[in-house]
C-alpha positions as a printed Julia matrix, in Angstrom:
805×3 Matrix{Float64}:
   0.0     0.0    0.0
   1.27    3.46  -0.92
   1.21    5.26   2.43
   0.82    9.07   2.61
   0.11   11.57   5.36
  -3.54   11.6    4.26
  -4.0     7.83   4.49
  -6.73    6.96   7.04
  -5.52    4.88   9.96
  -8.47    2.57   9.44
  -6.85    1.38   6.23
  -3.42    0.96   7.84
  -4.05   -0.55  11.27
  -5.79   -3.89  11.51
  -6.58   -3.48  15.21
  -9.98   -1.78  15.16
  -9.89   -1.09  18.91
  -6.72    0.9   18.46
  -8.18    2.78  15.49
 -11.26    3.79  17.5
  -9.2     4.75  20.55
  -7.0     7.0   18.42
 -10.03    8.5   16.71
 -11.36    9.5   20.12
  -8.14   11.5   20.54
  -8.68   13.23  17.18
  -6.14   11.04  15.36
  -7.73    9.65  12.18
  -4.97    9.82   9.56
  -1.27    9.11   9.33
  -0.58   12.85   9.36
  -2.68   13.27  12.5
  -0.61   10.58  14.2
   2.72   12.19  13.29
   1.5    15.56  14.59
   0.1    14.06  17.79
   3.09   15.33  19.7
   4.24   14.16  23.13
   3.67   16.72  25.85
   7.0    15.88  27.44
   9.92   13.52  27.14
  10.86   11.33  30.08
  14.34   11.68  31.51
  16.94    9.15  30.38
  16.72    5.93  32.4
  19.79    5.32  34.63
  21.73    2.08  34.26
  22.01    0.37  37.65
  22.75   -3.06  39.05
  19.88   -4.85  40.81
  21.58   -4.24  44.17
  21.23   -0.5   43.49
  17.49   -0.65  42.77
  15.19    1.75  44.62
  11.48    0.93  44.64
   9.55    3.32  42.45
  12.6     4.68  40.6
  12.85    3.52  36.98
  16.12    1.78  36.06
  17.76   -0.29  33.31
  19.96   -3.36  33.66
  21.18   -6.48  31.86
  20.47   -9.97  33.16
  20.13  -13.63  32.25
  16.97  -15.75  32.5
  17.23  -18.45  35.22
  13.66  -19.68  35.41
  10.35  -19.17  33.58
   6.88  -20.09  34.78
   3.41  -19.58  33.26
   0.83  -19.77  36.06
  -2.94  -19.84  35.41
  -4.78  -17.28  37.5
  -7.59  -19.12  39.26
  -9.37  -16.04  40.52
  -9.81  -14.63  37.02
  -9.27  -15.62  33.44
  -5.71  -15.46  32.14
  -2.12  -16.22  33.02
   0.76  -14.79  34.98
   4.28  -15.25  33.58
   7.13  -15.07  36.09
  10.66  -14.77  34.77
  13.48  -15.09  37.31
  16.67  -13.28  36.26
  20.06  -12.52  37.76
  22.56   -9.86  36.78
  25.8   -11.61  37.79
  27.87  -10.66  34.74
  26.4    -7.17  34.42
  26.81   -6.44  38.15
  30.42   -7.55  38.06
  31.15   -5.13  35.22
  29.54   -2.39  37.31
  31.59   -3.45  40.34
  28.48   -4.44  42.28
  27.38   -7.63  43.99
  25.02   -9.8   41.89
  21.34  -10.1   42.71
  18.08  -11.5   41.38
  14.67  -10.17  40.42
  11.33  -11.34  39.07
   9.84  -10.02  35.83
   6.04  -10.37  35.87
   3.64  -10.27  32.92
  -0.15  -10.72  32.88
  -2.47  -11.55  29.99
  -5.62  -13.5   29.26
  -4.5   -14.29  25.68
  -2.88  -17.7   25.37
  -1.15  -16.9   22.08
   0.56  -13.93  23.68
   1.72  -16.1   26.58
   3.11  -18.66  24.15
   4.95  -15.93  22.25
   6.36  -14.52  25.48
   7.57  -17.94  26.65
   9.29  -18.47  23.3
  11.4   -15.4   23.99
  12.11  -15.9   27.7
  13.92  -19.21  27.59
  16.35  -20.18  30.33
  19.77  -18.78  29.49
  18.45  -15.94  27.33
  20.26  -12.67  27.9
  17.98   -9.66  28.4
  18.17   -5.92  28.64
  15.39   -4.68  30.92
  13.94   -1.25  31.69
  11.21   -0.75  34.25
  10.1     0.4   37.67
  11.08   -1.93  40.54
   8.86   -2.77  43.48
   8.99   -5.2   46.41
   6.58   -8.15  46.57
   6.87  -10.75  49.29
  10.35   -9.44  50.02
  11.61   -9.94  46.46
  12.53   -7.34  43.85
   9.92   -7.34  41.1
   9.38   -5.57  37.76
   5.82   -5.62  36.42
   5.51   -5.43  32.63
   9.01   -4.01  32.05
  10.36   -3.18  28.59
  12.54   -6.1   27.5
  14.99   -6.6   24.64
  16.59   -9.98  23.95
  20.33  -10.05  23.21
  21.83  -12.3   20.51
  24.23  -15.12  21.43
  27.82  -14.8   20.21
  29.05  -18.35  20.64
  29.94  -18.53  16.95
  29.34  -16.49  13.83
  27.16  -19.15  12.2
  24.75  -19.24  15.14
  24.65  -15.44  15.23
  23.8   -15.18  11.53
  21.19  -17.95  11.68
  19.39  -16.56  14.7
  19.92  -12.85  14.2
  16.24  -12.22  13.37
  15.14  -13.95  16.6
  16.73  -11.35  18.86
  16.12   -7.68  19.36
  19.73   -6.5   19.57
  23.17   -7.84  18.77
  24.91   -6.64  21.92
  24.11   -5.79  25.48
  25.57   -2.3   24.99
  23.24   -1.66  22.07
  20.22   -2.76  24.1
  21.13   -0.62  27.1
  21.66    2.35  24.85
  18.14    1.92  23.48
  16.2     1.37  26.68
  17.91    4.21  28.54
  17.12    6.85  25.95
  14.53    9.56  26.77
  11.0     8.34  26.11
   8.22   10.55  24.75
   5.06   10.74  26.86
   1.7    11.36  25.15
  -1.71   12.43  26.34
  -3.51    9.09  26.54
  -6.9     7.75  27.65
  -8.4     4.76  29.4
  -8.69    3.1   26.01
  -5.11    3.51  24.82
  -1.86    4.05  26.7
   0.97    6.43  25.95
   3.22    3.5   25.1
   0.76    2.11  22.55
   0.48    5.56  20.96
   4.28    5.71  20.83
   4.53    2.31  19.2
   1.91    3.17  16.59
   3.6     6.43  15.6
   7.03    4.79  15.26
   5.57    2.04  13.12
   3.89    4.59  10.85
   7.09    6.62  10.55
   8.98    3.5    9.53
   6.34    2.55   6.97
   6.55    6.01   5.42
  10.22    5.5    4.59
  11.22    5.12   0.96
  11.53    1.5   -0.13
  15.31    1.57  -0.35
  15.51    2.8    3.23
  12.96    0.26   4.44
  15.04   -2.67   3.26
  17.99   -1.37   5.24
  15.81   -0.68   8.29
  14.22   -4.12   8.25
  17.61   -5.8    8.01
  19.24   -3.76  10.72
  16.81   -2.75  13.41
  13.43   -4.45  13.38
  11.82   -4.62  16.76
  11.55   -8.06  18.25
   8.55   -6.76  20.14
   6.78   -6.61  16.82
   8.84   -9.33  15.1
   8.72   -7.52  11.79
   4.92   -7.63  11.82
   3.7    -4.95  14.24
   0.05   -5.25  13.32
   0.05   -9.01  13.85
   1.41   -8.43  17.33
  -1.17   -5.69  17.89
  -3.92   -8.23  17.25
  -2.74  -10.69  19.84
  -2.46   -8.23  22.71
  -4.64   -5.93  24.73
  -4.09   -2.31  23.71
  -3.51   -1.36  27.34
  -1.31   -4.35  28.16
   2.13   -2.94  28.7
   4.47   -5.81  27.76
   5.32   -6.91  24.28
   3.33   -4.33  22.42
   5.41   -1.66  24.08
   8.71   -3.48  23.85
   9.35   -1.83  20.54
  12.76   -0.97  19.38
  12.89    2.71  20.2
  16.45    2.72  18.99
  15.84    1.65  15.41
  17.96    3.37  12.8
  16.09    6.26  11.23
  15.33    5.8    7.53
  17.14    8.49   5.6
  14.36    9.67   3.29
  10.63    9.68   2.76
   8.97   11.17  -0.29
   5.69   10.71   1.61
   6.87   13.31   4.17
   8.33   16.12   2.06
   9.7    19.31   3.54
   7.12   22.08   3.72
   9.72   24.79   4.17
  11.7    25.72   1.05
  15.35   24.72   1.13
  16.51   28.32   1.48
  14.37   28.73   4.59
  15.42   25.41   6.12
  19.15   25.98   5.59
  19.1    29.64   6.63
  17.26   28.83   9.85
  19.44   25.71  10.38
  16.5    23.36  10.67
  16.16   19.6   10.31
  14.37   17.92   7.43
  10.71   17.47   8.35
  10.91   13.68   8.34
  13.97   13.75  10.59
  12.23   16.21  12.9
   9.33   13.77  13.34
  11.79   11.02  14.25
  13.62   13.36  16.65
  10.38   14.13  18.48
   8.9    10.64  18.54
  12.14    8.64  18.86
  14.79   10.96  20.34
  18.35    9.84  20.89
  18.67   12.54  23.56
  16.72   15.36  25.15
  18.73   17.82  23.06
  17.68   16.05  19.87
  14.05   16.1   21.02
  14.28   19.86  21.54
  15.86   20.33  18.13
  13.0    18.46  16.47
  10.47   20.59  18.36
  12.28   23.75  17.31
  12.16   22.72  13.64
   8.44   22.02  13.64
   7.66   25.11  15.73
   9.5    27.27  13.22
   7.61   25.53  10.43
   4.3    26.56  12.04
   5.56   30.09  12.64
   6.72   30.49   9.06
   3.52   29.08   7.53
   1.35   31.39   9.64
   3.45   34.43   8.8
   3.48   33.65   5.09
  -0.31   33.66   5.29
  -0.19   37.0    7.11
   2.19   38.57   4.58
   0.25   37.31   1.59
  -3.09   38.51   2.97
  -1.61   41.92   3.64
  -0.3    42.08   0.08
  -3.69   41.04  -1.31
  -5.4    43.73   0.73
  -3.08   46.38  -0.66
  -3.83   45.3   -4.21
  -7.57   45.8   -3.6
  -9.41   49.08  -4.15
 -11.33   50.95  -1.48
 -13.09   54.28  -1.02
 -10.88   57.35  -0.66
 -12.26   59.28   2.33
 -10.52   62.63   2.32
 -13.04   65.14   3.68
 -12.27   66.16   7.28
 -15.1    68.7    7.69
 -17.4    66.63   9.9
 -14.46   65.13  11.73
 -12.94   68.49  12.67
 -16.31   69.87  13.72
 -16.96   66.81  15.85
 -13.62   67.12  17.66
 -14.11   70.84  18.21
 -17.57   70.28  19.75
 -16.46   67.59  22.22
 -17.02   68.68  25.86
 -13.66   67.17  26.8
 -10.15   67.11  25.42
  -8.95   64.04  23.57
  -6.02   62.19  25.07
  -2.7    62.23  23.24
  -3.21   58.56  22.33
  -6.68   59.21  20.89
  -5.37   62.02  18.7
  -2.54   59.85  17.39
  -4.83   56.94  16.54
  -7.38   59.23  14.84
  -4.64   60.72  12.66
  -3.44   57.24  11.72
  -6.98   56.23  10.78
  -7.56   59.4    8.74
  -4.33   58.75   6.87
  -5.29   55.12   6.24
  -8.75   56.02   4.94
  -7.28   58.57   2.54
  -5.53   55.79   0.57
  -6.93   53.85  -2.35
  -6.49   50.44  -0.71
  -8.56   49.36   2.32
  -7.5    50.14   5.86
  -7.15   47.09   8.09
  -6.62   48.28  11.66
  -7.04   46.74  15.1
  -7.72   49.16  17.95
  -6.75   47.62  21.27
  -7.9    49.82  24.12
  -8.08   49.58  27.87
 -11.57   49.45  29.32
 -12.8    53.05  29.37
  -9.94   54.39  27.24
 -12.26   56.1   24.76
 -12.38   53.69  21.81
 -15.94   54.74  20.93
 -14.86   58.34  20.35
 -12.06   57.16  18.05
 -14.49   54.91  16.18
 -16.97   57.76  15.75
 -14.19   59.97  14.37
 -13.46   57.33  11.73
 -17.18   56.98  10.97
 -17.56   60.73  10.43
 -14.53   60.71   8.14
 -16.38   58.22   5.93
 -19.84   59.82   6.14
 -18.41   63.32   5.68
 -16.83   62.08   2.44
 -20.23   61.04   1.13
 -20.21   57.34   2.02
 -21.81   54.95   4.49
 -20.39   53.47   7.7
 -21.58   50.65   9.92
 -20.72   49.93  13.54
 -21.45   46.33  14.57
 -21.94   45.51  18.26
 -22.22   42.0   19.74
 -25.44   42.58  21.72
 -28.64   44.56  21.29
 -28.07   46.3   24.61
 -24.68   47.56  23.47
 -26.0    48.52  20.03
 -28.73   50.63  21.59
 -26.22   52.28  23.9
 -24.03   53.11  20.9
 -27.11   54.41  19.07
 -27.95   56.8   21.88
 -24.36   57.98  22.33
 -23.72   58.54  18.63
 -27.06   60.27  18.04
 -26.32   62.77  20.82
 -22.78   63.4   19.59
 -23.71   64.07  15.94
 -26.95   65.95  16.62
 -25.35   69.37  16.3
 -23.07   68.66  13.37
 -23.36   70.29   9.94
 -24.92   68.65   6.95
 -23.06   66.12   4.78
 -21.83   66.86   1.26
 -25.27   65.9   -0.05
 -26.94   68.61   2.0
 -28.59   66.24   4.45
 -28.16   65.91   8.19
 -26.28   62.84   9.33
 -28.81   60.01   9.73
 -28.15   57.4   12.42
 -29.95   54.12  11.73
 -30.42   51.27  14.22
 -30.64   47.73  12.87
 -31.11   44.79  15.23
 -32.66   41.35  15.06
 -35.2    42.29  17.73
 -36.79   45.13  15.72
 -40.38   44.91  14.52
 -40.69   43.94  10.88
 -41.91   47.33   9.64
 -39.11   49.24  11.38
 -36.55   46.74  10.15
 -37.72   47.03   6.55
 -37.61   50.82   6.75
 -34.05   50.75   8.09
 -32.92   48.27   5.42
 -34.49   50.35   2.64
 -32.83   53.53   3.85
 -29.4    51.88   3.91
 -29.97   50.19   0.51
 -30.64   53.59  -1.06
 -26.95   54.37  -0.69
 -27.54   57.61   1.25
 -24.57   58.64   3.45
 -25.46   57.43   6.93
 -24.27   55.81  10.15
 -25.64   52.32  10.77
 -25.5    50.86  14.26
 -26.24   47.15  14.05
 -25.98   43.78  15.72
 -25.54   40.46  13.89
 -28.38   41.65  11.62
 -25.74   43.44   9.54
 -24.41   40.04   8.44
 -27.7    38.92   6.91
 -28.21   38.77   3.14
 -31.0    41.33   3.43
 -28.51   44.0    4.55
 -27.28   45.88   1.47
 -25.11   48.99   1.76
 -23.91   49.92  -1.76
 -21.68   52.79  -0.59
 -20.23   51.16   2.53
 -16.81   52.74   3.05
 -16.13   51.78   6.67
 -16.92   48.81   8.87
 -16.29   49.1   12.62
 -16.47   45.84  14.58
 -16.81   46.34  18.34
 -15.47   43.51  20.49
 -14.32   41.63  17.39
 -13.76   38.32  19.19
 -17.54   37.97  19.65
 -17.96   37.44  15.91
 -16.92   34.56  13.7
 -14.54   34.89  10.79
 -17.24   34.48   8.14
 -19.37   37.13   9.84
 -16.5    39.6    9.96
 -15.8    38.96   6.28
 -19.44   39.27   5.14
 -19.44   43.07   5.17
 -16.4    43.22   2.89
 -18.46   42.25  -0.16
 -21.15   44.93   0.01
 -20.13   47.19  -2.89
 -17.8    47.39  -5.85
 -14.9    48.2   -3.54
 -13.73   46.8   -0.23
 -14.62   48.94   2.8
 -12.05   50.13   5.28
 -12.13   48.02   8.45
 -11.57   49.02  12.05
 -11.87   46.26  14.64
 -11.91   47.12  18.33
 -11.41   45.13  21.48
 -11.08   45.88  25.16
  -9.89   42.34  25.8
  -6.2    42.89  26.57
  -4.02   41.08  24.04
  -0.23   40.93  24.47
   1.67   42.46  21.58
   3.26   39.15  20.64
  -0.18   37.52  20.45
  -1.67   40.42  18.52
   1.15   40.25  15.98
   0.54   36.53  15.47
  -3.25   36.54  15.45
  -3.77   39.85  13.66
  -0.51   40.18  11.78
  -2.13   41.53   8.59
  -3.63   44.44  10.53
  -2.05   47.68  11.59
  -2.38   47.73  15.37
  -3.05   50.72  17.6
  -3.06   50.71  21.4
  -4.97   53.13  23.65
  -3.51   52.99  27.13
  -4.38   56.41  28.59
  -7.61   56.86  30.5
  -9.6    60.05  29.89
  -9.26   62.76  32.51
 -11.38   62.42  35.65
 -11.24   58.63  35.84
 -10.07   57.29  39.19
  -8.18   53.99  39.55
 -10.37   51.04  40.51
  -9.45   49.57  43.88
  -9.37   45.77  43.69
  -9.71   43.55  46.76
  -9.41   39.76  46.95
 -11.76   38.38  49.62
 -11.83   34.82  50.95
 -15.48   33.9   51.29
 -14.94   32.08  54.56
 -13.55   35.34  56.05
 -16.92   36.37  57.5
 -15.74   39.63  59.09
 -14.34   40.92  55.78
 -17.49   39.83  53.94
 -19.62   41.76  56.46
 -17.49   44.89  56.03
 -17.76   44.55  52.23
 -21.57   44.32  52.35
 -21.76   47.31  54.69
 -19.54   49.3   52.31
 -21.78   48.36  49.39
 -24.88   49.53  51.27
 -23.23   52.91  51.89
 -22.52   53.26  48.16
 -26.13   52.44  47.34
 -27.37   55.01  49.89
 -25.1    57.53  48.13
 -27.03   56.92  44.9
 -24.56   54.54  43.27
 -25.07   51.12  41.62
 -23.57   47.68  42.25
 -22.94   44.69  39.97
 -22.78   41.18  41.41
 -21.43   38.52  39.01
 -21.82   34.73  39.32
 -20.49   31.95  37.09
 -23.83   30.24  36.44
 -27.51   31.09  36.22
 -29.29   28.75  38.63
 -28.65   25.68  40.73
 -30.04   23.33  38.09
 -27.46   24.25  35.42
 -25.79   21.06  34.28
 -22.03   21.23  34.39
 -22.12   24.08  36.86
 -18.85   25.52  35.7
 -20.22   27.03  32.5
 -23.09   29.49  32.41
 -25.28   29.49  29.34
 -24.06   32.88  28.23
 -20.41   32.17  27.77
 -18.7    31.46  31.04
 -15.03   30.65  30.59
 -13.59   27.38  31.75
 -12.33   27.02  35.32
  -8.72   27.86  36.01
  -6.08   27.0   38.54
  -4.54   23.91  39.97
  -7.66   23.08  42.0
  -9.8    22.5   38.91
 -10.65   18.91  39.74
 -14.46   18.85  39.74
 -14.44   16.43  42.64
 -12.58   18.83  44.94
 -13.92   22.23  43.86
 -17.13   23.48  45.52
 -20.18   23.96  43.34
 -20.12   27.39  41.68
 -22.46   30.1   42.91
 -25.5    30.91  40.8
 -27.28   34.17  40.03
 -30.51   32.94  41.6
 -28.78   31.58  44.71
 -26.73   34.7   45.39
 -29.72   36.99  44.84
 -31.73   35.03  47.4
 -28.79   35.06  49.82
 -28.18   38.8   49.54
 -31.84   39.7   49.81
 -31.86   37.96  53.19
 -28.99   40.02  54.62
 -29.74   42.82  57.07
 -27.45   45.19  55.14
 -29.76   45.11  52.13
 -33.16   45.46  53.78
 -35.3    47.75  51.62
 -33.0    47.46  48.6
 -34.44   46.1   45.34
 -32.53   43.5   43.35
 -32.64   42.55  39.67
 -31.1    39.66  37.75
 -29.73   39.6   34.22
 -28.62   36.5   32.27
 -28.31   35.32  28.72
 -31.72   33.66  29.01
 -33.51   36.99  29.27
 -35.15   38.33  26.1
 -33.87   41.51  24.48
 -36.92   43.43  25.73
 -36.35   42.2   29.29
 -32.67   43.12  29.08
 -33.57   46.68  28.05
 -36.04   47.02  30.9
 -33.67   45.52  33.48
 -30.78   47.78  32.42
 -33.06   50.84  32.42
 -34.22   50.09  35.98
 -30.64   49.54  37.08
 -29.42   52.75  35.48
 -32.18   54.85  37.04
 -31.74   53.28  40.46
 -35.07   51.43  40.66
 -33.02   48.26  41.25
 -29.58   49.47  42.38
 -28.12   45.93  42.69
 -27.87   43.85  39.54
 -26.97   40.15  39.98
 -25.82   38.81  36.61
 -23.68   36.38  34.7
 -20.9    37.55  32.39
 -23.55   38.98  30.05
 -22.52   42.38  31.46
 -18.88   41.86  30.47
 -18.97   43.84  27.23
 -20.2    47.34  26.57
 -22.59   47.87  29.49
 -22.09   51.51  30.49
 -23.77   52.75  33.66
 -21.83   55.77  35.0
 -23.35   55.43  38.47
 -21.94   51.92  38.96
 -19.16   52.07  41.55
 -18.84   48.51  42.89
 -18.63   45.06  41.35
 -18.58   41.83  43.35
 -17.42   38.72  41.45
 -18.22   35.43  43.18
 -16.0    32.41  42.39
 -13.55   34.8   40.76
 -11.01   31.98  40.49
 -13.22   30.41  37.8
 -12.7    33.29  35.39
  -9.75   34.12  33.18
  -7.64   37.08  34.2
  -8.47   39.05  31.07
 -12.17   38.41  31.72
 -11.85   39.65  35.3
 -10.16   42.79  33.96
 -13.05   43.28  31.53
 -15.66   42.83  34.26
 -13.81   45.21  36.55
 -14.0    47.84  33.81
 -17.78   48.04  34.2
 -17.38   50.32  37.24
 -15.81   53.72  37.76
 -17.01   55.07  34.42
 -18.67   58.11  35.96
 -15.57   59.5   37.67
 -16.52   58.34  41.18
 -14.32   56.19  43.41
 -14.87   52.53  42.56
 -14.14   49.06  43.91
 -13.9    45.5   42.57
 -14.24   42.63  45.05
 -12.94   39.24  43.88
 -14.54   36.53  46.02
 -13.01   33.05  46.19
 -13.47   29.91  48.27
 -10.3    28.13  47.12
  -7.67   30.85  46.85
  -5.7    29.62  49.84
  -2.28   31.1   50.7
   0.33   29.92  48.23
  -2.2    28.35  45.85
  -2.2    28.99  42.11
  -5.7    30.46  42.39
  -4.42   33.04  44.88
  -1.46   33.9   42.64
  -3.77   34.46  39.68
  -6.13   36.72  41.59
  -3.16   38.6   42.98
  -2.19   39.46  39.39
  -5.52   41.24  38.88
  -5.36   42.87  42.3
  -1.84   44.12  41.73
  -2.24   45.97  38.43
  -4.71   47.85  36.24
  -2.45   47.35  33.2
  -4.38   45.18  30.77
  -1.27   44.23  28.8
   0.45   42.92  31.93
  -2.67   40.96  32.9
  -3.02   39.57  29.38
   0.58   38.41  29.37
   0.04   36.48  32.61
  -3.27   35.09  31.34
  -1.72   33.98  28.06
   1.14   32.2   29.81
  -1.2    30.36  32.19
  -4.26   29.7   30.04
  -3.27   29.66  26.37
  -3.96   31.92  23.43
  -7.38   30.57  22.51
  -8.9    31.33  25.91
  -7.36   34.79  26.17
  -8.34   35.92  22.7
 -11.79   34.42  23.03
 -11.88   33.91  19.27
 -14.18   31.47  17.53
 -11.78   28.59  17.79
 -14.04   26.16  19.62
 -14.58   23.13  17.45
 -11.87   24.23  15.04
  -9.17   21.68  14.38
  -6.09   23.83  14.65
  -3.02   23.04  12.61
  -0.91   25.17  14.95
  -0.06   22.64  17.64
   3.41   23.58  18.85
   3.73   27.32  18.39
   3.62   29.26  21.67
   2.67   32.89  21.32
   4.6    34.17  24.34
   7.68   31.95  24.45
   8.12   31.92  20.67
   7.55   35.64  20.1
  11.09   36.18  18.79
  10.73   33.21  16.46
   7.45   34.61  15.11
   9.02   38.02  14.52
  11.95   36.41  12.7
   9.64   34.26  10.57
   7.56   37.32   9.68
  10.6    39.33   8.62
  11.97   36.39   6.62
   8.62   35.92   4.84
   8.5    39.61   3.94
  12.04   39.52   2.52
  11.3    36.44   0.44
   8.09   37.98  -0.89
  10.08   41.01  -2.07
  13.17   39.22  -3.4
  12.08   35.68  -4.31
   8.26   35.56  -4.44
   8.41   32.29  -6.35
   9.78   30.56  -3.24
   6.56   31.21  -1.36
   4.63   29.55  -4.18
   6.42   26.21  -3.92
   3.7    23.53  -3.82
   4.29   22.18  -0.31
   4.42   25.61   1.34
   1.51   27.0   -0.69
  -0.56   23.93   0.2
   0.27   24.26   3.9
  -0.75   27.93   3.89
  -4.01   27.02   2.15
  -4.66   24.25   4.67
  -4.02   26.7    7.5
  -6.6    29.12   6.15
  -9.16   26.45   5.31
  -8.7    24.81   8.68
 -10.14   27.79  10.55
  -6.94   29.68  11.22
  -8.17   32.53   9.03
  -9.21   34.19  12.27
  -5.54   34.33  13.14
  -4.91   36.69  10.29
  -8.26   38.34   9.86
  -9.93   41.11  11.75
């Protein structure tokens, strides 16, 4: 059979149990298996004499078989094989006294027992690697890795029986069993060792035929006797012995046309990388820890280079497209002059960058990363007025109806006094949401479809086919990570030209992550807070500390009596939520070292905390409201209106309030089970208070953040800084890029498996610069079939969000 990376495992492996177990791990093809990387490599196994054995500490030694017994197990079906060995000769060479041990194997398959007995004959020399234990006062190794050593009585015997033994010499065997061993994420259905064996077998099968002949002659594993799938059929997949006694020291085949290099030769040699096939061997069958690391480095750089080629090519494609030239600054200048406050230095810089971008013939692609409350909306409105003042249309897309309506009100007030557009009309502001009545929705759609210069404030309704904006010059996406890639791309095909795009997020993203995930965008950061804002005081409270909890509730009551508002956030909606850890409106996964569901207390719910707080003496006479993702849009509007006006000054909610909710009177936020949230999410939630210039507080409540625990360390990060970039860096290191960015990666089979955004930042920068140079000097290199195919696979596989705003 002609094996390739795309060959399904079901057509390669005859053991259906193994195929199904691997499928459950997401491994369905040969390529999937090769890129199912070990999460660590075990330390080299020390060579010791049996006298030096320490129970529980893995060791390797050489010995000779003295006795072999196959004993039926009366209590249950199957057999126990006991092999008595002594290490007299080996111990003498190590200047140690000789000793004995028992090797024990269990199986219910008679044919496996027969095969094992055929190998473990009295007098057979063995090399053994395993973990010793004491049983009935004797040293014992249960299911150790075993290699048989060839006899050397005479050359004729050696040649005749060479294929019977695993290795020719004791030294060769010890060298193999002591090498570092990769460790894989496994399951109850398949062990790490079985995964290891399968991958090595597939790698060997992928070798070119001329290399396979040499491999088979030199280093075929006796554990698989030249027929690994036959052996797989006669053993349990989770039985440790013979199936895992593979020859991890086999000679690597030199070539494989089935595993070609993805990176062009100039890239591989310049970066001093291994061939791809060799890198797979180095990771899955390392001679040393250093070699393992070198293989990882090669494949990490491969991922970095592929992703950055995609970034560079998309950026080039964007600059070859045509967009609307927005050059009129009349409305923009009038808007800035009429503002009741002065723009920060950062806001002015970003606005000038945007104005410059929108004055070009190719589309702007810019990411605006801003701290919570840094004034991103004002910057976005400046860009919108640049487009509308030039006679075109602009749309601002918000993730929720509540936020869209808030934007609608804010923008309408800000543009109410502005002059007319170039067409002699006042600036129309149009709201478009999925919750609108049909007549109002049709009217809004018709007005936009007419092509009149206008500002459209919309929710996901802007992505529908019924939304037509023929003169759309600018698209602003608020909280971009709340939208999928296809949604964000839908608005780019509205007219004859591509609109300029500004995507905004308050979710703090480290610069290294932003460069990787949004590398085709120009990136702006807003870090200054507008004048009048006071720093939010953050306090970590242990829930069992009753005196502190009482003081906190008394403080909150004082703030309410002063006319202020309070948010209370819980991780789930009610006590009946299945799973507990995940609320229906987007709760992040639990974090910290105490995440075992059996040891963590049940998370607090919105309903439970509301009932608890209503019963406290501190809140007698205070009205409560609840807000969750289950509430209808109409209910959400009513609840937020009552909260804003003070009818219900305490709002108990899930993370539905995380984005865009703007109530200036809110001065306190209490987050129960704060250890269950990501750090960036806590920073976002904290940003809901202090927006009116009053003193503000954030209370992070935890039941598991004990002194010295990881949960406490994480919460201390949020307590210790208001710098979103610093928090994001810590969150990214501890949680991973997908969780921090919150992008639509759930369910996406990522082809970026090794690249680490923080640790590999320098590598990513280097790969980006290299890709740019090659595109300028040797563009044909980036079109080589293997690289071009890998870039296409990356984009098709869902990674387009990594390089798309």
